[in-house]
Amino acid sequence: MQKLSSLTLPWPTNWATLFGTDRPLILEIGFGRGQFLFHLAQQHPDHNLVGLEVSNRCLTHVENALERMEFENVRVIHGTAETALHHMFQPATLTQVHINFPDPWFKTKHGHRRLMQRDTLDTLVNRLAPGALLYLATDIIEYAEMSSEILQATPQLENLLDAPWAGSMPGRVTTKYEMKAIREGRSCYYFAYRRNDRPALPLPVIKEWDMPHIVFSSPLMLPEMLSRFQPSDSVDGETRVSLIAGYQGEDTLLFEVFIKEPTIEQRIGFLLLARDQPHQYTLQLSSLGHPRSTAGVHKAASLLGDWLIGLHPDSQVLINKLREDSD
Ligand SMILES: C[S@@+](CC[C@H](N)C(=O)[O-])C[C@H]1O[C@@H](n2cnc3c(N)ncnc32)[C@H](O)[C@@H]1O
């Protein structure tokens, strides 16, 4: 089965091409062992089902299960909900979204990873078609209370229940985490909301740029440059760039870089290549980690380029293909 990832599929994704048919879309976020996704696929043979997961283990398990099953309307994709919702889906294109037992991330320092939070919910609402359904289930009362608060404060969503949540949802297939909660005697909390016709908030447009590329001259040789590498962190607004490590190859250096932007995190590599002309070098993206050429990636190229060029006063920039405000 072809491996699909939010980092390799086109942004936005052409779902009709990916499925081979243009049918309404249903999304499950964090499908785990996949029982619920398979159940949805059985219930909705006239829809296309997209499952999103960050766990490679769960993905492989479900990909293997799908090979044995006969569903032609299911695709499972590696990626975070935040990246996929923002970049892969177009406004008003989802007819159902299911979130079952999301990770709670209780520690304050991990709060930004929580799925149910204002920014992610606003993106999700933007992707729901009028009349679309949003279902959430959790076994953690604090998560239920926090979710109820932000769902009720979302004017584009109507609660389908006559209480903030229900204690059971008949007809549901039981998921692995739900089963565990029931076994351990914990209550579960089920939410059901419908998207109304009110306009969604506009989302910031996050563009992909041409691949960054710098050519420079330097009297230094590659090993001398590498010996002066120090890991560093740089924060600019909502973008963090961490230069993690440098590695020596043949006529090359590879720099490992982590870039965190509001809708995407990337761990990628930059290559520094010796050119045919003596003392000339090219800094470019390696294909490692399937980089998407976001503003943050250009920022990282600019930081690396500035550092390399700053290593010797006689260095000179010969070609600079970076977006203009990335320094
Ligand atoms: C607690 S488990 C629940 C699994 C399954 N839904 C169930 O009910 O048994 C949460 C799942 O969400 C996935 N997950 C966590 N954060 C995610 C994110 N930002 N985007 C997509 N999936 C995520 C995890 O890998 C994990 O499989």
Short mmCIF file of C-alpha atoms and ligand atoms in Angstrom, two decimals:
data_model
loop_
_atom_site.label_atom_id
_atom_site.label_comp_id
_atom_site.label_asym_id
_atom_site.label_seq_id
_atom_site.Cartn_x
_atom_site.Cartn_y
_atom_site.Cartn_z
CA MET A 1 0.00 0.00 0.00
CA GLN A 2 1.27 3.44 -0.93
CA LYS A 3 2.35 5.41 2.19
CA LEU A 4 0.57 8.75 2.38
CA SER A 5 1.75 11.72 4.41
CA SER A 6 0.65 15.32 4.92
CA LEU A 7 4.24 16.28 4.04
CA THR A 8 4.28 14.54 0.65
CA LEU A 9 0.71 15.01 -0.63
CA PRO A 10 -0.10 18.20 -2.57
CA TRP A 11 -1.46 21.20 -0.60
CA PRO A 12 -4.40 21.41 -0.93
CA THR A 13 -4.91 17.74 -1.73
CA ASN A 14 -7.10 16.77 -4.66
CA TRP A 15 -9.19 14.14 -2.86
CA ALA A 16 -11.15 13.10 -5.96
CA THR A 17 -7.82 12.21 -7.64
CA LEU A 18 -6.49 10.44 -4.55
CA PHE A 19 -9.63 8.29 -4.16
CA GLY A 20 -10.36 8.02 -7.87
CA THR A 21 -13.93 9.24 -7.21
CA ASP A 22 -15.41 12.53 -6.06
CA ARG A 23 -17.51 11.66 -3.00
CA PRO A 24 -18.29 13.63 0.20
CA LEU A 25 -15.46 13.49 2.72
CA ILE A 26 -15.48 12.15 6.28
CA LEU A 27 -12.42 12.62 8.50
CA GLU A 28 -11.35 10.74 11.62
CA ILE A 29 -8.51 12.33 13.60
CA GLY A 30 -6.28 9.98 15.63
CA PHE A 31 -7.86 6.66 14.53
CA GLY A 32 -5.58 4.47 16.70
CA ARG A 33 -6.31 0.79 15.95
CA GLY A 34 -8.81 1.79 13.24
CA GLN A 35 -11.98 0.02 14.47
CA PHE A 36 -14.02 3.20 14.29
CA LEU A 37 -12.68 4.11 10.83
CA PHE A 38 -13.61 0.68 9.44
CA HIS A 39 -17.07 1.00 10.98
CA LEU A 40 -17.51 4.44 9.38
CA ALA A 41 -16.39 3.04 6.02
CA GLN A 42 -19.03 0.29 6.30
CA GLN A 43 -21.72 2.77 7.32
CA HIS A 44 -20.89 5.22 4.52
CA PRO A 45 -19.98 3.35 1.32
CA ASP A 46 -21.02 6.47 -0.62
CA HIS A 47 -18.41 8.68 1.15
CA ASN A 48 -14.63 8.92 1.04
CA LEU A 49 -13.04 8.34 4.46
CA VAL A 50 -9.78 9.98 5.49
CA GLY A 51 -8.00 8.79 8.65
CA LEU A 52 -5.22 10.88 10.16
CA GLU A 53 -2.62 9.56 12.60
CA VAL A 54 0.73 10.65 13.98
CA SER A 55 1.66 7.20 15.31
CA ASN A 56 3.54 5.13 12.71
CA ARG A 57 2.67 1.99 14.62
CA CYS A 58 -1.07 2.65 14.34
CA LEU A 59 -0.70 3.60 10.68
CA THR A 60 1.13 0.41 9.77
CA HIS A 61 -1.41 -1.67 11.71
CA VAL A 62 -4.35 -0.05 9.89
CA GLU A 63 -2.60 -0.09 6.49
CA ASN A 64 -2.04 -3.85 6.90
CA ALA A 65 -5.65 -4.37 7.97
CA LEU A 66 -6.90 -2.35 4.98
CA GLU A 67 -4.88 -4.56 2.61
CA ARG A 68 -6.96 -7.52 3.81
CA MET A 69 -10.28 -5.65 3.66
CA GLU A 70 -12.23 -4.61 0.63
CA PHE A 71 -12.75 -0.92 1.34
CA GLU A 72 -11.90 1.24 -1.62
CA ASN A 73 -13.21 4.36 0.15
CA VAL A 74 -10.58 4.66 2.95
CA ARG A 75 -7.18 6.39 2.91
CA VAL A 76 -4.96 6.69 5.99
CA ILE A 77 -2.47 9.51 6.19
CA HIS A 78 0.47 10.23 8.44
CA GLY A 79 0.21 13.77 9.77
CA THR A 80 -1.02 15.94 12.56
CA ALA A 81 -4.56 17.25 12.50
CA GLU A 82 -3.18 20.79 12.70
CA THR A 83 -1.08 20.44 9.51
CA ALA A 84 -3.64 18.40 7.56
CA LEU A 85 -6.61 20.63 8.40
CA HIS A 86 -4.74 23.76 7.51
CA HIS A 87 -2.91 22.66 4.39
CA MET A 88 -4.67 19.65 2.84
CA PHE A 89 -8.37 20.45 3.11
CA GLN A 90 -10.24 23.29 1.41
CA PRO A 91 -12.95 25.39 3.13
CA ALA A 92 -16.41 23.75 3.57
CA THR A 93 -15.39 20.33 2.21
CA LEU A 94 -15.83 17.95 5.19
CA THR A 95 -19.25 16.47 5.91
CA GLN A 96 -18.29 14.70 9.17
CA VAL A 97 -15.34 14.85 11.57
CA HIS A 98 -14.81 12.30 14.36
CA ILE A 99 -12.37 12.69 17.26
CA ASN A 100 -12.29 9.75 19.65
CA PHE A 101 -10.42 9.94 22.93
CA PRO A 102 -7.83 12.58 22.02
CA ASP A 103 -4.61 12.65 24.04
CA PRO A 104 -5.27 15.00 27.00
CA TRP A 105 -1.81 16.66 27.29
CA PHE A 106 -2.51 17.90 30.79
CA LYS A 107 0.82 19.47 31.68
CA THR A 108 0.74 23.23 31.02
CA LYS A 109 3.94 23.03 28.97
CA HIS A 110 2.24 20.48 26.65
CA GLY A 111 -1.06 22.43 26.40
CA HIS A 112 -0.21 23.62 22.86
CA ARG A 113 -0.39 19.96 21.66
CA ARG A 114 -4.03 19.56 22.73
CA LEU A 115 -6.31 18.96 19.77
CA MET A 116 -9.30 20.79 21.22
CA GLN A 117 -8.05 24.33 21.32
CA ARG A 118 -9.24 27.57 19.79
CA ASP A 119 -6.96 27.78 16.73
CA THR A 120 -7.40 24.15 15.70
CA LEU A 121 -11.17 24.28 16.23
CA ASP A 122 -11.39 27.47 14.11
CA THR A 123 -9.47 25.70 11.32
CA LEU A 124 -11.72 22.64 11.65
CA VAL A 125 -14.88 24.79 11.51
CA ASN A 126 -13.55 26.49 8.39
CA ARG A 127 -13.21 23.04 6.73
CA LEU A 128 -16.74 21.81 7.71
CA ALA A 129 -19.48 22.21 5.10
CA PRO A 130 -22.76 23.78 6.29
CA GLY A 131 -24.78 20.98 7.96
CA ALA A 132 -21.61 18.90 8.61
CA LEU A 133 -21.36 16.94 11.86
CA LEU A 134 -18.60 17.07 14.45
CA TYR A 135 -18.37 14.25 17.00
CA LEU A 136 -16.00 14.10 19.97
CA ALA A 137 -15.65 11.50 22.71
CA THR A 138 -13.41 11.55 25.78
CA ASP A 139 -13.14 9.70 29.09
CA ILE A 140 -11.52 12.61 30.91
CA ILE A 141 -13.90 14.97 32.67
CA GLU A 142 -11.47 17.92 32.57
CA TYR A 143 -11.06 17.43 28.81
CA ALA A 144 -14.85 17.24 28.43
CA GLU A 145 -15.32 20.48 30.39
CA MET A 146 -12.61 22.30 28.48
CA SER A 147 -14.00 21.05 25.12
CA SER A 148 -17.54 21.97 26.08
CA GLU A 149 -16.41 25.50 26.87
CA ILE A 150 -14.73 26.12 23.52
CA LEU A 151 -17.40 24.29 21.50
CA GLN A 152 -20.16 26.35 23.10
CA ALA A 153 -18.18 29.52 22.38
CA THR A 154 -18.10 28.67 18.64
CA PRO A 155 -21.02 30.48 16.94
CA GLN A 156 -20.68 28.35 13.78
CA LEU A 157 -21.53 25.15 15.71
CA GLU A 158 -24.89 24.02 17.16
CA ASN A 159 -25.06 21.45 19.94
CA LEU A 160 -27.27 18.53 18.79
CA LEU A 161 -27.75 17.29 22.38
CA ASP A 162 -29.92 18.88 25.05
CA ALA A 163 -26.98 18.82 27.48
CA PRO A 164 -23.30 19.75 27.01
CA TRP A 165 -22.52 16.05 26.46
CA ALA A 166 -24.17 12.61 26.62
CA GLY A 167 -23.11 9.70 28.85
CA SER A 168 -23.56 7.21 26.00
CA MET A 169 -23.98 7.24 22.25
CA PRO A 170 -26.02 4.25 21.06
CA GLY A 171 -24.99 2.62 17.78
CA ARG A 172 -21.31 3.52 18.13
CA VAL A 173 -18.63 0.92 17.65
CA THR A 174 -16.41 0.84 20.74
CA THR A 175 -12.83 2.05 20.26
CA LYS A 176 -9.78 0.65 22.06
CA TYR A 177 -9.55 3.57 24.50
CA GLU A 178 -13.29 3.55 25.06
CA MET A 179 -13.12 -0.15 25.89
CA LYS A 180 -10.29 0.51 28.37
CA ALA A 181 -12.29 3.30 30.06
CA ILE A 182 -15.35 1.05 30.36
CA ARG A 183 -13.25 -1.84 31.72
CA GLU A 184 -11.72 0.44 34.31
CA GLY A 185 -15.13 1.82 35.33
CA ARG A 186 -14.55 5.35 33.99
CA SER A 187 -17.37 7.39 32.44
CA CYS A 188 -17.21 8.53 28.82
CA TYR A 189 -18.47 11.89 27.53
CA TYR A 190 -19.85 12.19 23.98
CA PHE A 191 -20.37 15.42 22.03
CA ALA A 192 -22.34 15.97 18.80
CA TYR A 193 -22.37 19.34 17.02
CA ARG A 194 -23.64 20.54 13.66
CA ARG A 195 -22.04 23.25 11.51
CA ASN A 196 -24.53 26.06 10.77
CA ASP A 197 -24.46 28.62 7.93
CA ARG A 198 -22.54 31.34 9.75
CA PRO A 199 -19.32 32.32 7.99
CA ALA A 200 -16.17 30.72 9.34
CA LEU A 201 -13.26 32.89 10.42
CA PRO A 202 -10.78 33.42 7.58
CA LEU A 203 -7.53 31.49 8.08
CA PRO A 204 -4.08 32.94 7.53
CA VAL A 205 -2.78 31.95 4.10
CA ILE A 206 0.46 30.03 4.47
CA LYS A 207 2.27 29.91 1.19
CA GLU A 208 4.92 27.55 -0.13
CA TRP A 209 7.88 29.34 -1.70
CA ASP A 210 10.47 28.21 -4.23
CA MET A 211 13.16 26.02 -2.67
CA PRO A 212 15.78 28.16 -0.88
CA HIS A 213 19.25 28.18 -2.39
CA ILE A 214 22.41 30.16 -1.59
CA VAL A 215 25.76 30.09 -3.43
CA PHE A 216 28.75 31.69 -1.71
CA SER A 217 32.51 31.70 -1.74
CA SER A 218 34.60 31.13 1.37
CA PRO A 219 38.32 30.56 1.97
CA LEU A 220 37.34 27.86 4.51
CA MET A 221 37.15 24.15 3.71
CA LEU A 222 34.12 22.05 4.71
CA PRO A 223 35.75 20.35 7.74
CA GLU A 224 36.79 23.76 9.11
CA MET A 225 33.20 25.00 8.80
CA LEU A 226 31.86 21.88 10.49
CA SER A 227 34.33 22.15 13.39
CA ARG A 228 32.83 25.55 14.23
CA PHE A 229 29.20 24.37 14.22
CA GLN A 230 27.29 24.97 17.47
CA PRO A 231 23.68 23.88 17.96
CA SER A 232 21.43 26.92 18.35
CA ASP A 233 17.80 27.98 18.75
CA SER A 234 16.26 31.04 17.21
CA VAL A 235 12.73 32.32 17.77
CA ASP A 236 11.09 34.88 15.50
CA GLY A 237 7.41 35.53 16.26
CA GLU A 238 5.67 32.13 16.07
CA THR A 239 8.55 30.43 14.21
CA ARG A 240 11.30 28.51 15.99
CA VAL A 241 14.36 27.27 14.12
CA SER A 242 16.75 24.87 15.85
CA LEU A 243 20.07 24.06 14.16
CA ILE A 244 20.59 20.64 15.70
CA ALA A 245 23.72 18.98 14.27
CA GLY A 246 26.16 18.96 11.36
CA TYR A 247 27.55 15.84 9.66
CA GLN A 248 30.48 15.39 7.25
CA GLY A 249 29.89 13.62 3.90
CA GLU A 250 32.01 13.38 0.76
CA ASP A 251 32.38 16.98 -0.51
CA THR A 252 29.28 17.79 1.52
CA LEU A 253 28.05 18.79 4.95
CA LEU A 254 24.56 17.87 6.11
CA PHE A 255 22.86 20.07 8.71
CA GLU A 256 19.93 18.70 10.67
CA VAL A 257 17.34 21.38 11.39
CA PHE A 258 14.02 21.48 13.24
CA ILE A 259 11.49 24.15 12.27
CA LYS A 260 8.31 24.80 14.20
CA GLU A 261 5.63 27.03 12.69
CA PRO A 262 2.00 27.39 13.89
CA THR A 263 0.63 24.84 11.39
CA ILE A 264 3.60 22.57 10.77
CA GLU A 265 6.69 21.07 12.39
CA GLN A 266 9.52 19.88 10.14
CA ARG A 267 12.75 18.01 10.89
CA ILE A 268 14.73 18.35 7.72
CA GLY A 269 18.27 18.56 6.33
CA PHE A 270 20.25 21.24 4.51
CA LEU A 271 23.15 20.21 2.29
CA LEU A 272 26.27 22.28 1.86
CA LEU A 273 27.94 21.15 -1.37
CA ALA A 274 31.40 22.04 -2.67
CA ARG A 275 31.02 23.34 -6.25
CA ASP A 276 33.36 22.57 -9.13
CA GLN A 277 34.91 26.05 -8.80
CA PRO A 278 37.40 26.13 -5.88
CA HIS A 279 36.14 27.66 -2.62
CA GLN A 280 32.56 27.94 -3.85
CA TYR A 281 29.67 26.30 -2.04
CA THR A 282 25.94 25.77 -2.51
CA LEU A 283 23.54 25.58 0.42
CA GLN A 284 20.29 23.82 -0.51
CA LEU A 285 17.57 21.61 0.96
CA SER A 286 18.20 17.89 1.13
CA SER A 287 15.21 15.64 0.38
CA LEU A 288 15.51 14.23 3.92
CA GLY A 289 12.25 14.62 5.85
CA HIS A 290 10.27 15.70 2.73
CA PRO A 291 10.70 19.44 3.29
CA ARG A 292 7.90 21.84 2.43
CA SER A 293 9.33 25.19 1.47
CA THR A 294 7.51 27.34 4.04
CA ALA A 295 8.58 30.74 5.32
CA GLY A 296 10.17 28.94 8.30
CA VAL A 297 12.32 26.83 5.97
CA HIS A 298 13.52 30.01 4.26
CA LYS A 299 14.23 31.49 7.69
CA ALA A 300 16.34 28.41 8.52
CA ALA A 301 18.24 28.70 5.20
CA SER A 302 18.89 32.36 5.94
CA LEU A 303 20.19 31.60 9.47
CA LEU A 304 22.45 28.81 8.22
CA GLY A 305 23.66 30.91 5.29
CA ASP A 306 24.41 33.92 7.53
CA TRP A 307 26.33 31.70 9.93
CA LEU A 308 28.40 30.03 7.16
CA ILE A 309 29.19 33.32 5.45
CA GLY A 310 29.98 34.99 8.79
CA LEU A 311 32.66 32.37 9.51
CA HIS A 312 35.23 34.26 7.41
CA PRO A 313 35.43 37.99 6.51
CA ASP A 314 36.43 37.21 2.90
CA SER A 315 33.29 35.12 2.22
CA GLN A 316 30.95 36.49 -0.44
CA VAL A 317 27.36 35.73 -1.44
CA LEU A 318 27.20 34.90 -5.16
CA ILE A 319 23.54 33.84 -5.53
CA ASN A 320 20.79 34.27 -2.97
CA LYS A 321 17.44 32.60 -3.72
CA LEU A 322 15.58 33.28 -0.48
CA ARG A 323 12.20 34.90 0.03
CA GLU A 324 12.86 38.55 0.68
CA ASP A 325 11.88 39.00 4.32
CA SER A 326 13.40 35.76 5.65
CA ASP A 327 16.29 37.52 7.36
C1 LIG B 1 -5.71 8.22 23.13
S1 LIG B 1 -5.46 7.65 21.51
C2 LIG B 1 -7.10 7.23 20.94
C3 LIG B 1 -7.07 6.28 19.78
C4 LIG B 1 -8.45 5.90 19.22
N1 LIG B 1 -9.15 7.03 18.66
C5 LIG B 1 -9.27 5.23 20.28
O1 LIG B 1 -10.28 5.82 20.70
O2 LIG B 1 -8.94 4.12 20.67
C6 LIG B 1 -5.15 9.17 20.64
C7 LIG B 1 -4.67 8.96 19.22
O3 LIG B 1 -4.55 10.21 18.56
C8 LIG B 1 -3.31 10.25 17.86
N2 LIG B 1 -2.94 11.67 17.82
C9 LIG B 1 -2.45 12.41 18.84
N3 LIG B 1 -2.25 13.69 18.47
C10 LIG B 1 -2.65 13.76 17.16
C11 LIG B 1 -2.68 14.81 16.20
N4 LIG B 1 -2.27 16.04 16.52
N5 LIG B 1 -3.14 14.54 14.96
C12 LIG B 1 -3.54 13.27 14.63
N6 LIG B 1 -3.52 12.23 15.50
C13 LIG B 1 -3.09 12.48 16.75
C14 LIG B 1 -2.38 9.38 18.69
O4 LIG B 1 -1.30 8.87 17.94
C15 LIG B 1 -3.31 8.28 19.15
O5 LIG B 1 -3.38 7.20 18.25
#
